[in-house]
CSV table of C-alpha atoms in Angstrom, one decimal:
chain,number,residue,atom,x,y,z
U,1,UNK,CA,130.0,97.6,-89.9
U,2,UNK,CA,127.4,99.9,-88.4
U,3,UNK,CA,125.4,98.7,-85.4
U,4,UNK,CA,121.8,98.0,-86.4
U,5,UNK,CA,119.5,98.9,-83.5
U,6,UNK,CA,116.4,96.9,-83.0
U,7,UNK,CA,114.6,99.0,-80.4
U,8,UNK,CA,112.3,100.5,-83.0
U,9,UNK,CA,111.5,99.7,-86.6
U,10,UNK,CA,114.8,99.4,-88.6
U,11,UNK,CA,115.6,102.5,-90.5
U,12,UNK,CA,114.6,101.9,-94.2
U,13,UNK,CA,117.8,101.4,-96.3
U,14,UNK,CA,116.9,103.5,-99.3
U,15,UNK,CA,115.7,107.1,-99.4
U,16,UNK,CA,112.0,107.5,-100.3
U,17,UNK,CA,108.5,107.5,-98.8
U,18,UNK,CA,109.2,104.9,-96.1
U,19,UNK,CA,112.3,106.7,-94.9
U,20,UNK,CA,110.2,109.9,-94.7
U,21,UNK,CA,107.7,108.0,-92.6
U,22,UNK,CA,110.4,106.7,-90.3
U,23,UNK,CA,111.8,110.2,-89.6
U,24,UNK,CA,108.3,111.8,-89.3
U,25,UNK,CA,107.2,109.2,-86.6
U,26,UNK,CA,110.3,110.1,-84.6
U,27,UNK,CA,110.1,113.9,-85.1
U,28,UNK,CA,106.4,114.0,-84.3
U,29,UNK,CA,107.1,111.7,-81.3
U,30,UNK,CA,109.6,114.2,-80.0
U,31,UNK,CA,107.1,117.1,-80.4
U,32,UNK,CA,104.4,115.0,-78.7
U,33,UNK,CA,106.7,114.2,-75.8
U,34,UNK,CA,106.4,117.9,-74.9
U,35,UNK,CA,103.0,118.7,-76.3
U,36,UNK,CA,101.0,115.6,-75.2
U,37,UNK,CA,102.6,115.2,-71.8
U,38,UNK,CA,102.1,119.0,-71.2
U,39,UNK,CA,98.5,118.7,-72.3
U,40,UNK,CA,97.8,115.8,-70.0
U,41,UNK,CA,99.5,117.6,-67.1
U,42,UNK,CA,97.4,120.8,-67.7
U,43,UNK,CA,94.1,118.9,-67.9
U,44,UNK,CA,94.8,116.7,-64.9
U,45,UNK,CA,97.3,118.5,-62.5
U,46,UNK,CA,96.9,122.2,-63.2
U,47,UNK,CA,93.2,122.0,-63.8
U,48,UNK,CA,90.8,119.1,-63.0
U,49,UNK,CA,88.4,117.3,-65.3
U,50,UNK,CA,85.5,118.2,-63.0
U,51,UNK,CA,85.7,121.8,-63.9
U,52,UNK,CA,86.4,121.4,-67.6
U,53,UNK,CA,82.9,122.2,-69.0
U,54,UNK,CA,82.5,123.4,-72.6
U,55,UNK,CA,82.4,126.9,-71.2
U,56,UNK,CA,85.7,126.4,-69.5
U,57,UNK,CA,87.3,125.0,-72.7
U,58,UNK,CA,86.2,127.8,-75.0
U,59,UNK,CA,86.2,130.8,-72.7
U,60,UNK,CA,89.2,130.0,-70.5
U,61,UNK,CA,91.6,127.4,-71.8
U,62,UNK,CA,91.1,128.6,-75.4
U,63,UNK,CA,90.6,132.3,-74.6
U,64,UNK,CA,93.7,133.3,-76.6
U,65,UNK,CA,95.3,132.4,-79.9
U,66,UNK,CA,98.4,131.0,-78.2
U,67,UNK,CA,96.8,127.9,-76.7
U,68,UNK,CA,94.6,127.4,-79.7
U,69,UNK,CA,97.6,127.5,-82.0
U,70,UNK,CA,99.6,125.2,-79.7
U,71,UNK,CA,96.7,122.7,-79.4
U,72,UNK,CA,96.2,122.8,-83.2
U,73,UNK,CA,99.9,122.0,-83.6
U,74,UNK,CA,99.4,119.1,-81.3
U,75,UNK,CA,96.5,117.9,-83.3
U,76,UNK,CA,98.7,117.9,-86.5
U,77,UNK,CA,101.5,116.0,-84.7
U,78,UNK,CA,98.9,113.5,-83.3
U,79,UNK,CA,97.4,112.9,-86.8
U,80,UNK,CA,100.8,112.1,-88.2
U,81,UNK,CA,102.1,110.1,-85.3
U,82,UNK,CA,99.0,108.1,-84.4
U,83,UNK,CA,98.0,107.3,-87.9
U,84,UNK,CA,101.4,106.5,-89.3
U,85,UNK,CA,102.0,104.4,-86.2
U,86,UNK,CA,98.7,102.5,-86.8
U,87,UNK,CA,99.8,102.1,-90.4
U,88,UNK,CA,102.9,100.3,-89.3
U,89,UNK,CA,101.0,98.1,-86.8
U,90,UNK,CA,98.2,97.2,-89.3
U,91,UNK,CA,100.8,96.5,-92.1
U,92,UNK,CA,102.4,94.0,-89.8
U,93,UNK,CA,99.3,91.9,-89.6
U,94,UNK,CA,97.5,92.5,-92.9
U,95,UNK,CA,98.4,91.5,-96.5
U,96,UNK,CA,97.1,92.2,-100.0
U,97,UNK,CA,93.6,93.5,-100.6
U,98,UNK,CA,92.7,93.6,-96.9
U,99,UNK,CA,95.8,95.8,-96.1
U,100,UNK,CA,94.9,98.3,-98.9
U,101,UNK,CA,91.2,98.4,-97.8
U,102,UNK,CA,91.9,98.9,-94.1
U,103,UNK,CA,94.6,101.5,-94.8
U,104,UNK,CA,92.2,103.4,-96.9
U,105,UNK,CA,89.7,103.5,-94.0
U,106,UNK,CA,92.6,104.5,-91.7
U,107,UNK,CA,93.5,107.5,-94.0
U,108,UNK,CA,89.9,108.5,-94.2
U,109,UNK,CA,89.7,108.4,-90.4
U,110,UNK,CA,92.8,110.5,-90.1
U,111,UNK,CA,91.3,113.2,-92.4
U,112,UNK,CA,88.1,113.1,-90.3
U,113,UNK,CA,90.0,113.5,-87.0
U,114,UNK,CA,91.9,116.4,-88.5
U,115,UNK,CA,88.8,118.2,-89.7
U,116,UNK,CA,86.8,117.6,-86.5
U,117,UNK,CA,89.7,118.7,-84.3
U,118,UNK,CA,90.2,121.8,-86.5
U,119,UNK,CA,86.6,122.7,-86.3
U,120,UNK,CA,86.6,122.4,-82.5
U,121,UNK,CA,89.8,124.4,-82.0
U,122,UNK,CA,88.5,127.2,-84.2
U,123,UNK,CA,85.1,127.4,-82.6
U,124,UNK,CA,84.0,130.6,-81.0
U,125,UNK,CA,83.7,131.1,-77.2
U,126,UNK,CA,80.4,129.7,-75.8
U,127,UNK,CA,79.5,133.0,-74.3
U,128,UNK,CA,79.7,134.7,-77.7
U,129,UNK,CA,77.5,132.1,-79.4
U,130,UNK,CA,74.7,132.2,-76.8
M,1,UNK,CA,102.8,84.2,-74.9
M,2,UNK,CA,104.6,87.4,-74.1
M,3,UNK,CA,106.4,85.9,-71.1
M,4,UNK,CA,107.2,82.5,-72.8
M,5,UNK,CA,108.7,84.0,-75.9
M,6,UNK,CA,112.5,84.3,-75.3
M,7,UNK,CA,112.7,87.8,-76.5
M,8,UNK,CA,113.8,89.3,-73.2
M,9,UNK,CA,113.5,93.0,-72.1
M,10,UNK,CA,113.7,94.3,-75.7
M,11,UNK,CA,110.8,92.3,-76.8
M,12,UNK,CA,108.7,93.3,-73.8
M,13,UNK,CA,109.6,97.0,-74.4
M,14,UNK,CA,108.4,96.6,-78.0
M,15,UNK,CA,105.2,94.8,-77.0
M,16,UNK,CA,104.2,97.3,-74.3
M,17,UNK,CA,105.0,100.2,-76.7
M,18,UNK,CA,102.7,98.8,-79.3
M,19,UNK,CA,99.9,97.9,-76.9
M,20,UNK,CA,100.1,101.4,-75.3
M,21,UNK,CA,100.2,103.0,-78.8
M,22,UNK,CA,97.1,101.3,-80.0
M,23,UNK,CA,95.3,102.2,-76.8
M,24,UNK,CA,96.3,105.8,-77.2
M,25,UNK,CA,95.2,105.8,-80.8
M,26,UNK,CA,91.7,104.6,-79.7
M,27,UNK,CA,91.6,107.3,-77.0
M,28,UNK,CA,92.5,110.0,-79.6
M,29,UNK,CA,89.5,109.0,-81.7
M,30,UNK,CA,87.2,109.3,-78.6
M,31,UNK,CA,88.9,112.5,-77.4
M,32,UNK,CA,88.6,114.4,-80.8
M,33,UNK,CA,85.0,113.3,-80.9
M,34,UNK,CA,84.2,114.7,-77.4
M,35,UNK,CA,86.0,118.0,-78.0
M,36,UNK,CA,84.2,118.3,-81.3
M,37,UNK,CA,81.0,117.7,-79.3
M,38,UNK,CA,81.9,120.4,-76.9
M,39,UNK,CA,81.7,122.9,-79.8
M,40,UNK,CA,78.8,121.3,-81.6
M,41,UNK,CA,76.6,120.5,-78.5
M,42,UNK,CA,77.9,122.1,-75.3
M,43,UNK,CA,75.1,120.8,-73.2
M,44,UNK,CA,75.6,117.2,-74.2
M,45,UNK,CA,79.3,117.5,-73.7
M,46,UNK,CA,78.9,118.7,-70.2
M,47,UNK,CA,76.9,115.5,-69.5
M,48,UNK,CA,79.7,113.4,-71.0
M,49,UNK,CA,82.1,115.3,-68.7
M,50,UNK,CA,80.5,113.9,-65.6
M,51,UNK,CA,81.7,110.4,-66.8
M,52,UNK,CA,85.3,111.7,-67.1
M,53,UNK,CA,85.1,113.2,-63.6
M,54,UNK,CA,83.6,110.0,-62.0
M,55,UNK,CA,85.6,107.4,-60.2
M,56,UNK,CA,85.6,104.9,-63.1
M,57,UNK,CA,86.4,107.7,-65.5
M,58,UNK,CA,89.3,108.8,-63.3
M,59,UNK,CA,90.7,105.2,-63.1
M,60,UNK,CA,90.5,105.1,-66.9
M,61,UNK,CA,92.4,108.4,-67.1
M,62,UNK,CA,95.1,107.1,-64.7
M,63,UNK,CA,95.5,104.1,-67.0
M,64,UNK,CA,95.5,106.5,-70.0
M,65,UNK,CA,98.3,108.5,-68.3
M,66,UNK,CA,100.2,105.3,-67.7
M,67,UNK,CA,100.0,104.3,-71.4
M,68,UNK,CA,101.0,107.8,-72.4
M,69,UNK,CA,103.9,108.0,-70.0
M,70,UNK,CA,105.3,104.6,-70.9
M,71,UNK,CA,104.9,105.2,-74.6
M,72,UNK,CA,106.6,108.7,-74.2
M,73,UNK,CA,109.6,107.4,-72.2
M,74,UNK,CA,110.2,104.3,-74.2
M,75,UNK,CA,109.7,106.4,-77.4
M,76,UNK,CA,112.6,108.6,-76.2
M,77,UNK,CA,114.7,105.4,-75.6
M,78,UNK,CA,113.9,104.3,-79.2
M,79,UNK,CA,114.9,107.7,-80.6
M,80,UNK,CA,118.1,107.7,-78.6
M,81,UNK,CA,119.1,104.2,-79.7
M,82,UNK,CA,118.2,105.0,-83.4
M,83,UNK,CA,120.3,108.2,-83.6
M,84,UNK,CA,123.1,107.2,-81.3
M,85,UNK,CA,123.7,103.5,-82.0
M,86,UNK,CA,126.6,103.3,-79.6
M,87,UNK,CA,124.0,103.7,-76.8
M,88,UNK,CA,122.8,100.2,-77.7
M,89,UNK,CA,125.4,98.9,-75.2
M,90,UNK,CA,123.3,100.4,-72.5
M,91,UNK,CA,119.8,99.6,-73.8
M,92,UNK,CA,119.0,97.6,-70.7
M,93,UNK,CA,120.0,100.4,-68.4
M,94,UNK,CA,117.9,102.8,-70.5
M,95,UNK,CA,114.9,100.4,-70.2
M,96,UNK,CA,115.3,100.3,-66.4
M,97,UNK,CA,115.6,104.1,-66.3
M,98,UNK,CA,112.3,104.3,-68.1
M,99,UNK,CA,110.6,102.2,-65.4
M,100,UNK,CA,112.2,104.3,-62.6
M,101,UNK,CA,110.8,107.5,-64.1
M,102,UNK,CA,107.5,105.8,-64.9
M,103,UNK,CA,106.9,104.8,-61.2
M,104,UNK,CA,108.4,108.0,-59.6
M,105,UNK,CA,106.2,110.2,-61.8
M,106,UNK,CA,103.3,107.8,-62.3
M,107,UNK,CA,102.4,106.8,-58.8
M,108,UNK,CA,101.9,110.3,-57.4
M,109,UNK,CA,100.3,111.3,-60.7
M,110,UNK,CA,97.7,108.4,-60.5
M,111,UNK,CA,97.0,109.4,-56.9
M,112,UNK,CA,96.3,113.0,-57.9
M,113,UNK,CA,94.0,112.0,-60.7
M,114,UNK,CA,91.9,109.6,-58.7
M,115,UNK,CA,91.9,111.5,-55.3
M,116,UNK,CA,89.1,114.0,-56.0
M,117,UNK,CA,86.6,111.1,-56.7
M,118,UNK,CA,87.4,109.5,-53.3
M,119,UNK,CA,87.3,112.8,-51.3
M,120,UNK,CA,91.1,112.4,-50.6
M,121,UNK,CA,93.3,115.5,-50.3
M,122,UNK,CA,94.7,116.5,-53.8
M,123,UNK,CA,95.9,119.5,-55.7
M,124,UNK,CA,92.5,121.3,-55.2
M,125,UNK,CA,92.6,120.8,-51.5
């Protein structure tokens, strides 16, 4: 018999939506291991928060398409990972109507985070706007 | 509760992973809001930035980094155990390895984040 690991959520037995969520959490987690740790290192060890003014963000860090694309990819991974993760957490503690209602708020929040992050990462350099 | 429940290391690994995950979720809401603000109102964002660069702000960022680092390392452990079940025999060793990396990377990291607010030597001299 196969060993059933209990480190994370048990892999759903049948194919379907829940199995997709199970894989997506792990795939986006792997991507974020590189993207999020890299992002944290850049903003705290390569640069320093004291110098990260809005001008620095839009004119230097986001001066080219490469970093904007990479950060937008990170945003998408974060939206999947953070909100599907919270979905699992909340589903553990909520039942019935409350679960449905709170999950609806969660999905709405995920959409809002995606839109706001996308607007930010596609904004023009501050120098161009002024 | 966490220490009295007889779940052992695996249960603690799970509890820390969940607590760190929820904390990271809350920070992401704040972080997307502040970066959106940087585009919508650059002047106001620059004022918010002084909070991030202050001593309490930097202590918060060190804690954020700790949550991120633990969640990332233990997440790799979960993925490894999920996809290579035979590794389960060494789950305890993997859990200890997570903590070794956590402290070896985390202690100098936390110092470098907090140092500028205390006038201590850091990466920027």
